[in-house]
mmCIF file of C-alpha atoms and ligand atoms in Angstrom:
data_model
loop_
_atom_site.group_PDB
_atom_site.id
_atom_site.type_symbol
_atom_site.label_atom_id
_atom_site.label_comp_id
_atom_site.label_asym_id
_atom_site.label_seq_id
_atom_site.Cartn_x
_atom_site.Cartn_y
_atom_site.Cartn_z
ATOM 1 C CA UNK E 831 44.451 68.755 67.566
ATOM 2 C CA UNK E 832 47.972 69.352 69.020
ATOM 3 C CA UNK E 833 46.213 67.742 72.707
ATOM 4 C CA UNK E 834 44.208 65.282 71.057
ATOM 5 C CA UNK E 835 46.976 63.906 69.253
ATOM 6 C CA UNK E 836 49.601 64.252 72.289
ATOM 7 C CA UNK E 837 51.942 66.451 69.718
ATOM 8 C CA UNK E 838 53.660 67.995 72.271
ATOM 9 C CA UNK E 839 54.476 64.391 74.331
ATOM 10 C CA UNK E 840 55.736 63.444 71.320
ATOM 11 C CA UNK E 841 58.291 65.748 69.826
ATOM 12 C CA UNK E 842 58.825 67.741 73.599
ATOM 13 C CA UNK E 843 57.952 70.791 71.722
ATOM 14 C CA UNK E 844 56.617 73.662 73.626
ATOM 15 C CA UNK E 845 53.088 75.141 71.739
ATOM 16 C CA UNK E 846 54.342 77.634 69.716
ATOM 17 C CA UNK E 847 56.448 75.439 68.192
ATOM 18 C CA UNK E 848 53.822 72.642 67.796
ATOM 19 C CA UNK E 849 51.943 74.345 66.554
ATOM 20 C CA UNK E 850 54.357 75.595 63.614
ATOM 21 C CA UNK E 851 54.888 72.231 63.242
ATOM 22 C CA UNK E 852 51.505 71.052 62.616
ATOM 23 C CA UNK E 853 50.697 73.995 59.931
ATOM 24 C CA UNK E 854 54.151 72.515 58.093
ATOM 25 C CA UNK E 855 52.419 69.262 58.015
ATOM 26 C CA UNK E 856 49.637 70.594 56.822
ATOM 27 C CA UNK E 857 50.906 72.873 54.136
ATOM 28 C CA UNK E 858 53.241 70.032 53.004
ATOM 29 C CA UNK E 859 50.287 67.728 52.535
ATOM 30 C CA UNK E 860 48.354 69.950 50.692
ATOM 31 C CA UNK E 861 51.276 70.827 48.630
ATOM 32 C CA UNK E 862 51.559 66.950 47.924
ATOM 33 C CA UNK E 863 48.049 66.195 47.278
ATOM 34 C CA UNK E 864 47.873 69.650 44.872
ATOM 35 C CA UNK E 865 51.035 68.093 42.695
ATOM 36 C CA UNK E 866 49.892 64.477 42.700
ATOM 37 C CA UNK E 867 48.786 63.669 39.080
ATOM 38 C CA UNK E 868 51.531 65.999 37.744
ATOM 39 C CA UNK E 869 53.687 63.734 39.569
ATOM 40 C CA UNK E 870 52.441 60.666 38.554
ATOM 41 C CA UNK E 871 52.808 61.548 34.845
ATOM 42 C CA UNK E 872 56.391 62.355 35.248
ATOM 43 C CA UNK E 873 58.863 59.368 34.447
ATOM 44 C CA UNK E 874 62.484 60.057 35.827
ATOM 45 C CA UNK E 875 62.596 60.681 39.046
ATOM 46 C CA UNK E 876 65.417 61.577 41.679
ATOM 47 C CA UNK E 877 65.084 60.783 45.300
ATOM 48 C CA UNK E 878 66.633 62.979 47.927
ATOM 49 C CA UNK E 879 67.141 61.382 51.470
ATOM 50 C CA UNK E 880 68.786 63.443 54.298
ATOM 51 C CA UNK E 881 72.219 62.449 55.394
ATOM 52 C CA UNK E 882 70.875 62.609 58.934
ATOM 53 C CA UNK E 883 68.843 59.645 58.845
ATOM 54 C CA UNK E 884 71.552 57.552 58.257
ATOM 55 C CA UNK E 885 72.384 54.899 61.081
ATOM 56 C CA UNK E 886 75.487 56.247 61.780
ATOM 57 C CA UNK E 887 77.095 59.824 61.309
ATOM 58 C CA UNK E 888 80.348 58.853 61.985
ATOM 59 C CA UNK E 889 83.067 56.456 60.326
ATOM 60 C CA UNK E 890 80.869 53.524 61.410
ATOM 61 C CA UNK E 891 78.722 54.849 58.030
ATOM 62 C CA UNK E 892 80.489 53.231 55.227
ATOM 63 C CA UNK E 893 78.651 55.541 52.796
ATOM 64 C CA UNK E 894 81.363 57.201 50.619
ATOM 65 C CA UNK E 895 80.522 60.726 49.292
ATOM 66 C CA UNK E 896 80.684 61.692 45.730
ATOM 67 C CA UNK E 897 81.660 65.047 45.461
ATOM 68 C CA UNK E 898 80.654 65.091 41.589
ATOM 69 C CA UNK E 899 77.395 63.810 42.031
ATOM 70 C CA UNK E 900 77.033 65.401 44.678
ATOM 71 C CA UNK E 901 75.772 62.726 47.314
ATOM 72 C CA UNK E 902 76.430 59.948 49.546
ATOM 73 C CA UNK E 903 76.557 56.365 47.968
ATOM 74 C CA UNK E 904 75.064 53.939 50.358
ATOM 75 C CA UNK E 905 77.756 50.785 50.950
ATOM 76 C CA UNK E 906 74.885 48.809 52.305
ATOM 77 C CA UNK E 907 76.687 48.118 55.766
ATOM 78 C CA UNK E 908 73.493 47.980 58.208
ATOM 79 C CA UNK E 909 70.425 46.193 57.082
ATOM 80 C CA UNK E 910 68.635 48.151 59.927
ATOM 81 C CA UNK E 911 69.266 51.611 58.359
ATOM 82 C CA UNK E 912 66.723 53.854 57.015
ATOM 83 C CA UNK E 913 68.214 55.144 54.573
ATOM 84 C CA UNK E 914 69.771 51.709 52.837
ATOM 85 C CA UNK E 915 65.978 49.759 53.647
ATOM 86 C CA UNK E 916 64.725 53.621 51.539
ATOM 87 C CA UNK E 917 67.152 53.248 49.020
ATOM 88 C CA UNK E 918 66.810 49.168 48.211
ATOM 89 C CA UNK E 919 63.258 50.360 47.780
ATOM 90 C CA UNK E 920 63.362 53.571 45.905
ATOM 91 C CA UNK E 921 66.691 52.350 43.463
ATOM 92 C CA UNK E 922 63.960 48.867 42.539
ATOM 93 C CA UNK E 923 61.460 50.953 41.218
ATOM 94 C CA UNK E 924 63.763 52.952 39.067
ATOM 95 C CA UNK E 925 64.771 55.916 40.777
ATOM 96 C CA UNK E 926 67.733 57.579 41.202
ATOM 97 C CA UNK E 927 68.640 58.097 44.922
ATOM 98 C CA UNK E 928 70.633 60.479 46.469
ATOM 99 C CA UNK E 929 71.680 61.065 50.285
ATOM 100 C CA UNK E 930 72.783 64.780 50.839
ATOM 101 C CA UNK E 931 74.047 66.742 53.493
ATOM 102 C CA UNK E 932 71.634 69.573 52.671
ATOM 103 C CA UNK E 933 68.960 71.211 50.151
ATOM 104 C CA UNK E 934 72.227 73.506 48.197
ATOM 105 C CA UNK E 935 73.344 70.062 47.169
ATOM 106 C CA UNK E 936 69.899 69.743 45.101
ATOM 107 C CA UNK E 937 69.705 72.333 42.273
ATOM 108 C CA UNK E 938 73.275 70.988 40.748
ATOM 109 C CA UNK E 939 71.653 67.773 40.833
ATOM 110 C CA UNK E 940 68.508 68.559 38.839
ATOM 111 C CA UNK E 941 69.955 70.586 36.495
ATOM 112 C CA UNK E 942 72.604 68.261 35.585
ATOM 113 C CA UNK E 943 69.992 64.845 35.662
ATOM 114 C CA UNK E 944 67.333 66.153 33.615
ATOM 115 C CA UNK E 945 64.287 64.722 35.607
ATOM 116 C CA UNK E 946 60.702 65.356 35.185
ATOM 117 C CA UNK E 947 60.294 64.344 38.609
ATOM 118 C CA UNK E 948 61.152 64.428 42.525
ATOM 119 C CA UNK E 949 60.707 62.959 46.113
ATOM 120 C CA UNK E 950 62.450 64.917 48.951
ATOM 121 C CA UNK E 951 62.625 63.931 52.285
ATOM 122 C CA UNK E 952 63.513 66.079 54.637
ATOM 123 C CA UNK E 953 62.991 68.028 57.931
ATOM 124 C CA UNK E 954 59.939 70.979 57.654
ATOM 125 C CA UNK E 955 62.454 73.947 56.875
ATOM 126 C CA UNK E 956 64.959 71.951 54.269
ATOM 127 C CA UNK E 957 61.423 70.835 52.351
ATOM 128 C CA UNK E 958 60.703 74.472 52.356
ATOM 129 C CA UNK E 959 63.261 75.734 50.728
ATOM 130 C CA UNK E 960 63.652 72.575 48.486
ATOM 131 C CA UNK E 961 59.803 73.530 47.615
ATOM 132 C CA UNK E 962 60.944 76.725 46.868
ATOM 133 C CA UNK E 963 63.852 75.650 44.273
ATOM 134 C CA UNK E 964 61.530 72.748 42.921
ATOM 135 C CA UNK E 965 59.153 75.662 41.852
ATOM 136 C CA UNK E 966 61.185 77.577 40.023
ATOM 137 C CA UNK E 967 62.305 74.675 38.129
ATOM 138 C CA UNK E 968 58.573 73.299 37.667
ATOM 139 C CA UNK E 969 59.507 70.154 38.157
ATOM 140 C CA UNK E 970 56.344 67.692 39.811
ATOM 141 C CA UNK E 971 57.238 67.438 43.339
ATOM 142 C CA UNK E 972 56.243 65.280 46.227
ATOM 143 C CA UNK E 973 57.921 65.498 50.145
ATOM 144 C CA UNK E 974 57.770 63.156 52.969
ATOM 145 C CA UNK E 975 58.361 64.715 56.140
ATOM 146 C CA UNK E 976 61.102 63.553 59.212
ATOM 147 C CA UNK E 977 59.084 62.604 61.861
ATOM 148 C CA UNK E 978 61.795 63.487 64.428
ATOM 149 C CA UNK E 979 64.006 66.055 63.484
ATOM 150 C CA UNK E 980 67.379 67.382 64.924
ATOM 151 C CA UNK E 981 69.985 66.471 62.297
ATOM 152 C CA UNK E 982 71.487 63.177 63.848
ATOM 153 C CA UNK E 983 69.293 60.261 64.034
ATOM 154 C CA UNK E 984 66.034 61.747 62.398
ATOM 155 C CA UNK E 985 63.054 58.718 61.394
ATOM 156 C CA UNK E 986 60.796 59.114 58.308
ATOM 157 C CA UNK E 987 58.138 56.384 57.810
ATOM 158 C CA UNK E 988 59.379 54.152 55.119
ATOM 159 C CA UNK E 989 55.862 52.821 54.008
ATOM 160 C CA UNK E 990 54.564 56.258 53.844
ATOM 161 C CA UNK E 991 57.980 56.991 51.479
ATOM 162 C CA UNK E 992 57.371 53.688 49.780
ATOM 163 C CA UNK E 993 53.828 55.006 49.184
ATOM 164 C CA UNK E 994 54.413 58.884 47.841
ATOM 165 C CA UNK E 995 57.212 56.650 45.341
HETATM 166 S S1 SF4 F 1775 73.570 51.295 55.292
HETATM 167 FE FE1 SF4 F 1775 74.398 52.920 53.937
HETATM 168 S S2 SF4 F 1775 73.745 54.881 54.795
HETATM 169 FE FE2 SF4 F 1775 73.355 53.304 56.339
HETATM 170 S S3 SF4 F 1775 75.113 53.391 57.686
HETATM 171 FE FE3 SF4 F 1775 75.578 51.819 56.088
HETATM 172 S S4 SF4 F 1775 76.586 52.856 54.357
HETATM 173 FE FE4 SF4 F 1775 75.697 54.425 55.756
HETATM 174 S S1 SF4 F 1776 67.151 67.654 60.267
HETATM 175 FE FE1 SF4 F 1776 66.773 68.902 58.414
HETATM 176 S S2 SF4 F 1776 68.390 70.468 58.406
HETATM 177 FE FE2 SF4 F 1776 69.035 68.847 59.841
HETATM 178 S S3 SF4 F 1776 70.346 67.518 58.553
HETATM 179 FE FE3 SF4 F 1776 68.253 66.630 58.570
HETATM 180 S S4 SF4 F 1776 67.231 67.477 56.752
HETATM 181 FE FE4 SF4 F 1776 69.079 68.737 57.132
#
C-alpha cells in the first residue's frame, strides 16, 4: 500500500516510519468508525484544533490566548487559515472550539465544560494520547488526522473535519 499510494513521496518518510504511519491511520479510523453512533448521540461537543495549523506562529497570528480557558481565540485575521475557515465551520454548527498548544491543555477543558462529546485534531502521537485521556473519561470521541505533521505549518482536510463534525 505504502508504494501504491506513493506514501513515502509524499511525507519523505523513510519505511519504517511509513509504515508506523499508515497503522496510525488505520487504528485511528477504526477507532472512529467503532465510536461513531455513540458520537452521534452525544449533543455538546468541544473541538480541539492544534495551534500548529495556524497560518502564522508568530505575532503575524492575531489569535490571543486565554490562559483560563485554556486556548487560543481566533481574531479572524487571514481568511486563508485553516484553523479560522475550521473554526467558522465548527463554531456554526454549535460547537465549542478550541486551538491548543498541546493534548495537557485538554483534560482541564473537559472536566470544566461538561461535554458528552469531542473532535480532536491532531498529529498521530497527540491523538494518541488524547485517545487515551478521552477513554478514561468515556466521553464519544472522533479524530481527524494532520496530514503533514511537524508542528509549524501542519494541513488537515477541512471537508473531511467538516464531515466527522
Ligand atoms: S485567522 Fe485566527 S488562527 Fe489564523 S492566523 Fe489569524 S488569528 Fe491566528
Ligand atoms: S504536530 Fe502534533 S505535537 Fe506538533 S504541535 Fe501539532 S499537534 Fe502538537
Amino acid at each position: 500500500m505504502i508504494a501504491r499510494f506513493r506514501i513515502q513521496e509524499a511525507t519523505g518518510l523513510n519505511l519504517s516510519d511509513a509504515v508506523s504511519l499508515l497503522e496510525d491511520l488505520i487504528d485511528l479510523e477504526v477507532r472512529n468508525i467503532v465510536e461513531r453512533e455513540r458520537f452521534m448521540q452525544t449533543r455538546k461537543r468541544a473541538l480541539f484544533l492544534p495551534h500548529c495549523s495556524r497560518k502564522f506562529m508568530d505575532g503575524r497570528c492575531k489569535a490571543v490566548f486565554d490562559a483560563n480557558l485554556p486556548s487560543y481565540v481566533c481574531a479572524h485575521c487571514s481568511s486563508d487559515c485553516l484553523v479560522n475557515k475550521a473554526v467558522c465551520v465548527a463554531e456554526k454548527k454549535g460547537y465549542d472550539v478550541y486551538i491548543v498548544p498541546g493534548g495537557s491543555c485538554i483534560p482541564k477543558i473537559l472536566r470544566t465544560g461538561n461535554y458528552e462529546g469531542a473532535v480532536g485534531v491532531a498529529c498521530g502521537e497527540e491523538i494518541k494520547l488524547s485517545g487515551g485521556f478521552l477513554k478514561d473519561t468515556g466521553l464519544a470521541g472522533q479524530a481527524v488526522p494532520l496530514l503533514k505533521n511537524g508542528c509549524s505549518n501542519t494541513v488537515f482536510n477541512i471537508n473531511n473535519l467538516a464531515k466527522t463534525l
